[in-house]
Each structure stands twice: as structure tokens, then as C-alpha cells.
XYZ file of C-alpha atoms in Angstrom:
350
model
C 79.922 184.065 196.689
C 79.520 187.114 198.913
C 81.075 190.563 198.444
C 80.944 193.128 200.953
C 82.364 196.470 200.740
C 85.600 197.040 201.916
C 86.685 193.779 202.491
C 85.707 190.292 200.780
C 84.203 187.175 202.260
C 84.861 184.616 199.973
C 82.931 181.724 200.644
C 84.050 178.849 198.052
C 81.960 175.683 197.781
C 83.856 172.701 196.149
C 82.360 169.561 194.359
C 84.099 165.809 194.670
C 84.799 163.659 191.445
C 85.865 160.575 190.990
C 88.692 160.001 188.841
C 88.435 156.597 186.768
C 91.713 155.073 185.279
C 91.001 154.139 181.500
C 93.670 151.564 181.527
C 91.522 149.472 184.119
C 88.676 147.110 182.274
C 85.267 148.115 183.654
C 83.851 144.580 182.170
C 84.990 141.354 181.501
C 87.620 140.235 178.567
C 87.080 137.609 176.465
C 89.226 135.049 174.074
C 87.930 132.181 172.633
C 89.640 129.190 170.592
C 88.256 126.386 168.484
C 89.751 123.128 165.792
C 88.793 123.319 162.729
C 86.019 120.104 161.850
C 86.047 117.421 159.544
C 82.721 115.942 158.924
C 82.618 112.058 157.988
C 81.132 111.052 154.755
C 77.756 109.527 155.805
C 77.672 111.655 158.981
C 74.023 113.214 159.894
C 75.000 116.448 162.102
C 78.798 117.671 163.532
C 79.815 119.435 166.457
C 82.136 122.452 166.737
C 83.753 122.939 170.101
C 85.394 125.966 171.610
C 87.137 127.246 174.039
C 86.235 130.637 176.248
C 88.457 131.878 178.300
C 87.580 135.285 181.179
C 91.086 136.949 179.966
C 89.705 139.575 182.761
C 90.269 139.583 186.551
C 86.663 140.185 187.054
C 83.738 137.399 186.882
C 81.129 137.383 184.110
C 77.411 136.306 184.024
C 75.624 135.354 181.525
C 77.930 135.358 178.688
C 76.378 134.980 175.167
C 78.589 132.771 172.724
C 76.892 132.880 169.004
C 77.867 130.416 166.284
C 77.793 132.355 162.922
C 77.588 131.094 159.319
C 78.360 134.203 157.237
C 75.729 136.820 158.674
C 73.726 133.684 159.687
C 72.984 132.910 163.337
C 73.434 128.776 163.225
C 74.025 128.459 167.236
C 73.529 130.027 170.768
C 75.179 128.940 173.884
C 74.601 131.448 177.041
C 77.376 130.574 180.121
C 75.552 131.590 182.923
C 78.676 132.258 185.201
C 82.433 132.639 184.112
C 85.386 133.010 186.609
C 87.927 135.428 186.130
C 91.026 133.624 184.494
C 88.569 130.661 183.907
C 87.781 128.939 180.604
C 84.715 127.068 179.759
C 83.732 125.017 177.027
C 80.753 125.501 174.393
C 79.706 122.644 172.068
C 76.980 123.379 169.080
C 75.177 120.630 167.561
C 74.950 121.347 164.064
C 72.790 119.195 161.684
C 73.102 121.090 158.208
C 75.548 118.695 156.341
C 77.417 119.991 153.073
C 78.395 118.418 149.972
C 80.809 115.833 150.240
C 84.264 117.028 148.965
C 83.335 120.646 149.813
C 84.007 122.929 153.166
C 82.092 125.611 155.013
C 83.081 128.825 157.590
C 81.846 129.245 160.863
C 82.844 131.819 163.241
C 82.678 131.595 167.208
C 81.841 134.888 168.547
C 81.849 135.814 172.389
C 80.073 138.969 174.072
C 80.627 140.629 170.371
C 84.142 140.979 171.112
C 86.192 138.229 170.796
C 85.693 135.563 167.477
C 86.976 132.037 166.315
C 86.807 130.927 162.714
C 86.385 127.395 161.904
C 86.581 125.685 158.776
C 84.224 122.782 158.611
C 85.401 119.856 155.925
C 83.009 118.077 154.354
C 84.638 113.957 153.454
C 84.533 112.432 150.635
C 83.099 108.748 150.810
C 86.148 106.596 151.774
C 87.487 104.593 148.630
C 88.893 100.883 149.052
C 92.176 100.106 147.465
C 90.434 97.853 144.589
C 92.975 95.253 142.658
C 91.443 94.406 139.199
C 93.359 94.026 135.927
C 91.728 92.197 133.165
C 93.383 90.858 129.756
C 91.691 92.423 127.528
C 92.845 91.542 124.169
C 95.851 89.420 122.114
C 97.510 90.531 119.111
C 100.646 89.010 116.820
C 100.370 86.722 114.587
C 101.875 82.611 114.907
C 103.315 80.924 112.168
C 105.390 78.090 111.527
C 108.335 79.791 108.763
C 109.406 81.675 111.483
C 111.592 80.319 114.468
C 110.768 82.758 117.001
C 106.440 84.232 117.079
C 105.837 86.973 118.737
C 102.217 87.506 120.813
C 101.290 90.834 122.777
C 98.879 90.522 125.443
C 97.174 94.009 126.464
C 95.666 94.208 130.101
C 93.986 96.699 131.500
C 94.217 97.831 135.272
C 90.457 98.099 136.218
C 91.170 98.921 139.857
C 92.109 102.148 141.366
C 95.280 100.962 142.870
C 98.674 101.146 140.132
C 100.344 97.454 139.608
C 103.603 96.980 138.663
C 105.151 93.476 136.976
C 101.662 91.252 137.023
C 102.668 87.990 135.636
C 101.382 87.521 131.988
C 101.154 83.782 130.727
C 100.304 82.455 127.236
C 99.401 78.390 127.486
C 98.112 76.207 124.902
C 96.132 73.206 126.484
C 98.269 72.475 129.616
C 101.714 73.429 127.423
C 103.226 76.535 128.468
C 103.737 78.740 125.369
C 105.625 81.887 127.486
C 105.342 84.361 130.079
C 106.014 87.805 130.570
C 105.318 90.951 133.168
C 103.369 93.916 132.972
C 102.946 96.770 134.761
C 99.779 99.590 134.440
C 98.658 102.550 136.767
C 95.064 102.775 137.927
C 92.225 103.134 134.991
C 95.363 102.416 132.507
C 96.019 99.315 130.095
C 99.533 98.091 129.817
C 101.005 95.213 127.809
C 103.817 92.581 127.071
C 105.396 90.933 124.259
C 106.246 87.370 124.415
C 107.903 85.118 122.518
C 106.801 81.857 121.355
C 108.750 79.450 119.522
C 108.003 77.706 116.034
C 108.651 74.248 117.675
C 105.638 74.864 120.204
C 103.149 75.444 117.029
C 100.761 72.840 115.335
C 99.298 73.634 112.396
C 95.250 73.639 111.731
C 93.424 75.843 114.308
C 95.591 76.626 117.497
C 94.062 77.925 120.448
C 96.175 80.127 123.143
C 94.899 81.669 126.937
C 96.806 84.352 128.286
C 96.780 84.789 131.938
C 97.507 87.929 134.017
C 98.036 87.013 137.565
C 98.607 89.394 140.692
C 98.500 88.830 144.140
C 95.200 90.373 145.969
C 92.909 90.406 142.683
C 89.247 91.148 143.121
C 87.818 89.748 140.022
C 89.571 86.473 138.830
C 86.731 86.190 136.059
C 88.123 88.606 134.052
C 92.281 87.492 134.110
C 92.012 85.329 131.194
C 91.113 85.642 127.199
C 91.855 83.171 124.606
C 92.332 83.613 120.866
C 92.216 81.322 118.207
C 94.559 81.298 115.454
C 94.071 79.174 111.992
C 98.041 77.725 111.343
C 98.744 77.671 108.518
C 101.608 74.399 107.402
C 104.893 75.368 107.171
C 105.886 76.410 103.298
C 109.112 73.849 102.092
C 112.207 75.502 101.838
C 113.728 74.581 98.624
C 117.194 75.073 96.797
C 118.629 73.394 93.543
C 121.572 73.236 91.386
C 121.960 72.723 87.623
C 124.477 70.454 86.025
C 126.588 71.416 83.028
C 124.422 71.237 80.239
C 126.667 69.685 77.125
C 124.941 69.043 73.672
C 126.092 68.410 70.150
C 126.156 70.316 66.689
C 123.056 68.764 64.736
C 121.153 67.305 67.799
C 117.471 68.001 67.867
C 117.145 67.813 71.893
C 119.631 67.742 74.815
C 119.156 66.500 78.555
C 118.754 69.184 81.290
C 119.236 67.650 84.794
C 117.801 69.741 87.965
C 118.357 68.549 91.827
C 116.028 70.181 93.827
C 116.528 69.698 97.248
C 114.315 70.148 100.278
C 115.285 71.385 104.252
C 114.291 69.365 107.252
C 111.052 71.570 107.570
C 108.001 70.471 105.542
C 107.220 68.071 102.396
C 107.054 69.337 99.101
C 103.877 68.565 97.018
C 103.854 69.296 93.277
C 107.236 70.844 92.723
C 107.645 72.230 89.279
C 110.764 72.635 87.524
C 110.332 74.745 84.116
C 113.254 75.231 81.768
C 113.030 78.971 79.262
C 115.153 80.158 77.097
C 117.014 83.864 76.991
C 113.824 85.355 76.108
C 111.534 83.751 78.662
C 110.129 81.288 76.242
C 109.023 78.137 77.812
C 110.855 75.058 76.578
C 110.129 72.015 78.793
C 108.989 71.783 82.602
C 109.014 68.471 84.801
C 106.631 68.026 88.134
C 108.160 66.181 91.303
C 104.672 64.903 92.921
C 106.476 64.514 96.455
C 109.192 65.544 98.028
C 109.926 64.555 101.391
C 111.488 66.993 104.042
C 114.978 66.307 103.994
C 115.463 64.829 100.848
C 116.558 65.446 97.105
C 115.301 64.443 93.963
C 116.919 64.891 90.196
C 115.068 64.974 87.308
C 115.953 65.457 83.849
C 114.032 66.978 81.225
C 115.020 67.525 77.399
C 115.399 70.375 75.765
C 114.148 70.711 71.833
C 117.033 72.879 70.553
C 119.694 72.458 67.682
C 122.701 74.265 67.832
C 124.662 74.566 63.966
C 127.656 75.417 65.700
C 130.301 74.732 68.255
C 130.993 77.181 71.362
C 129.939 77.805 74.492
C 126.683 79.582 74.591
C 126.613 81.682 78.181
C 123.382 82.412 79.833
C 121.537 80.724 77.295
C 118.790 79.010 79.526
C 116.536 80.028 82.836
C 115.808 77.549 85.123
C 113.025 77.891 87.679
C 111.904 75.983 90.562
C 108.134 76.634 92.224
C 108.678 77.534 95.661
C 112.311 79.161 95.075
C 112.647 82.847 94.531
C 114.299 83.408 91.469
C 115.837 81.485 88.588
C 119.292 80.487 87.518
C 120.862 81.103 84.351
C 122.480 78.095 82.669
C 124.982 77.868 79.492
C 125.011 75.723 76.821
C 128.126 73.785 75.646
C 128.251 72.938 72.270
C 130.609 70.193 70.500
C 131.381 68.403 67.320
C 129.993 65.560 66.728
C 133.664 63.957 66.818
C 134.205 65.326 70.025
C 130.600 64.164 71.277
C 132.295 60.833 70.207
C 135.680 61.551 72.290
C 133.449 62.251 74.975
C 130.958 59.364 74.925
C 133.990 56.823 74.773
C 135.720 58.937 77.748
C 133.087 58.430 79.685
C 132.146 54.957 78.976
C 135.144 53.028 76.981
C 135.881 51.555 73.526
């Protein structure tokens, strides 16, 4: 700048810059994109791919893609040239395996600017669809007083697979006894009632097999049990009836006459017939050896009692029968001997 006195030279020297637009990249733009994993149970090493893409309309060298795990550098991929609007694809080998049932984060990272997260799934071992139920035990109890037994046969589902209506069967020898269903999830026991009738029954020892059965069963070893059951013989079933017991005023004994009578089930050994009085004093008893199923027997057994008077004496004697629940009270009729006379000739003429 130069000033002179009366009049100024102005000499003005001016400097060029270059205006830059900010909204204009000056290097290259990055996205990147990758699937999460899942690693197979057994597997030795995994891959993780991804995806980077030159968002920018400029080309890039040398681009540095790092695998991270955490703050952890686990992979390094350098793409030596990458077109604008171009996408290339980065693959890391990665031979660290986690525990099965458990997952892991990775993150893709390009040129520090642009990042991927993966989650990496460890598998559990692959489990086969197993079929195995098992009887395990057999409970009820078999008798022959009853019409209708009842047997419950527990089985347990040993697989990992849930069964629903397994056939259950309960055989004796090659004679089918009954059959049922059951049903039982996975690592549960389930069971079934089924009924088996008297008629099917023997008494002495009596051996049953139940049977589960179910289509696609792994272990057919374990599908049957048996149990052995001691039978006991089937107990008589006995009734009687009393007649009218008549005596005389003066008479030192009278006649008691008892028919017991026994069902279609079972012979009768040793039946006992006692006769008390009102007090539960024992007067006279009587013993049928044998009485066969379906049949009736009368015996009569005498009394030692006197009577001094006439009347009729009401619930004057118990009679009880072994094998009978209970007793039945008898009366007494008491006549004259005149009228023991009237009777006698009544019954059997002059």
C-alpha cells in the first residue's frame, strides 16, 4: 500500500481461496449388513458373512473391515478396491466355539464408521423323538366273593415324546383277563383300571401279565410285568330259616329244626349250627360236615328245657349259623299236655 501526498495510489493485492461445500463427502461412505449365525451342535469353527456396500459416489482402496467380539479384535478382512455404489462380500472364519445352548455378539465394523451386530447361536445337540413306556407296577387285589375285580396297571412314559391311549392288557396264560388305555406325557407315569371278572379267577396262586402296547416303541423289553396273586376259595354264602319251635308243659327237652341252605358258589365244610338262650347261654349246637353248593340240609337238635307253664314265650332262643352274620331270635310255644295230645293225633290220627 502506497500513500503519496496529495493524492493516493492504492495498490490492492488480492489472494484466491477455494471454497469447499461441506455437504459434498471428501471420502468414501460405508454400510455394511450381516445374518445373524447359528452354529451346529458338533460344529468345529462358523463363518459370519457380511455385506459392504460404497454408499459413496467415489471409489475406495483398501478398506479395513474388523470383526469385533466386545473390545476384542476376532477378524480382519482388508478390500483392496471398492467401487462407488458397489458392494462386496467379507467372510471370517471363526474357530472359537461356545457352549451349546448359549449365544455370543459380534460386531462388523467398516473404515470405523459403519457397524453390523451379529448374534451367533450356539445349538443344542439335536434330540430324537424317543417312544418308551414301560409297565412299571400292578396294584388291586383279585378275589373270588366279588363279581367284578378291579386291577390298576401304572406305566411310565420313559421317552421324551407324550403318548396318548397306549393299549394296556392284563392276560392270564393265553386267557384274556381285560384291557384298557392309557395315556402319559414325556418323563410321566400314567395308569388304568380294569376290570376283571370273578368267573375268569381260579383259586390257588394266579399269575397275571399286563401289557402296554404303542405303535413305534423303542424298548419292547420293558412293556410287560407280571404279578402273582395267592386266591384265596370263594367263602359259601349261607342263609337259614327256623321252624316253629312247639314243646309241652313238663317236657325235659324239645326238638329245634334249622335248614341251612347254601348258594350256587362254593361248598360248605364244617357248618355249625349253635342254639342259646335269651342270655347267650349255650344250649345245644349240631355240625353239618358238608354242604354242597347249591344245596340244603336240616338238622334238628334238642333243646334241654322245661317249661311249668303254657304260653307263648317270644324271643326266647338265638340261633346261629357259622358263616352267617348274625343270629335269629326264635319263640317258644308252650302247650298242655292235653293239647300236645290234640296235636299229636292232628297230625298223625287216632
Amino acid at each position: 500500500l502506497t500513500v503519496a501526498d496529495n493524492a493516493a495510489e492504492v495498490t490492492t493485492m488480492t489472494k484466491e481461496y477455494d471454497i469447499v461445500d461441506s455437504s459434498v463427502a471428501t471420502e468414501p461412505t460405508f454400510a455394511v449388513t450381516a445374518d445373524d449365525v447359528t452354529v451346529e451342535f458338533g460344529a468345529e469353527s462358523f463363518e459370519i458373512k457380511a455385506v459392504v456396500t460404497n454408499t459413496s459416489d467415489m471409489d475406495a482402496t483398501n478398506v479395513e473391515v474388523k470383526l469385533l467380539k466386545g473390545l476384542e479384535e476376532a477378524g480382519y478382512v482388508r478390500i483392496a478396491k471398492l467401487a462407488a455404489g458397489k458392494e462386496h462380500t467379507v467372510t471370517f472364519d471363526i474357530d472359537e466355539i461356545g457352549e451349546a445352548g448359549t449365544t455370543a455378539t459380534y460386531y462388523v465394523q467398516v473404515a470405523n464408521q459403519a457397524q453390523a451386530e451379529v448374534t451367533v447361536t450356539f445349538a443344542e445337540e439335536a434330540v430324537e423323538d424317543v417312544i418308551d413306556l414301560a409297565v412299571t407296577s400292578i396294584s388291586g387285589t383279585l378275589s373270588l366273593d366279588v363279581e367284578t375285580n378291579y386291577v390298576t396297571v401304572f406305566v411310565e412314559n420313559q421317552g421324551n415324546v407324550d403318548v396318548t391311549n397306549a393299549r394296556v392288557a392284563l392276560t392270564a396264560g393265553n386267557e384274556a383277563l381285560g384291557e384298557g388305555t392309557v395315556s402319559a406325557k414325556a418323563g410321566a407315569t400314567g395308569f388304568c383300571s380294569i376290570a376283571v371278572p370273578a368267573t375268569a379267577l381260579t383259586a390257588g396262586e394266579f399269575t397275571v401279565v399286563a401289557t402296554v402296547t404303542v405303535d413305534g416303541d423303542a424298548n419292547e423289553e420293558n412293556n410287560s410285568l407280571e404279578k402273582t396273586y395267592t386266591i384265596a376259595a370263594p367263602t359259601p354264602e349261607l342263609s337259614f330259616t327256623v321252624a316253629e319251635v312247639v314243646t309241652t308243659v313238663g317236657a325235659e327237652s324239645f326238638p329245634v329244626e334249622v335248614t341251612v341252605t347254601n348258594s350256587e358258589k362254593a361248598d360248605a365244610e364244617n357248618v355249625v349250627v349253635t342254639i342259646y338262650d335269651a342270655n347267650s347261654a349255650e344250649l345245644a349246637s349240631a355240625t353239618i360236615d358238608h354242604l354242597a353248593a347249591g344245596t340244603s340240609e336240616t338238622v334238628t337238635i334238642n333243646v334241654d328245657k322245661k317249661y311249668e307253664t303254657a304260653g307263648t314265650f317270644r324271643s326266647e332262643l338265638q340261633v346261629l349259623v357259622s358263616g352267617v352274620s348274625g343270629v335269629k331270635w326264635v319263640g317258644v310255644t308252650v302247650n298242655n299236655i292235653t293239647d300236645g295230645i290234640a296235636i299229636l293225633k292232628a297230625q298223625y290220627g287216632e
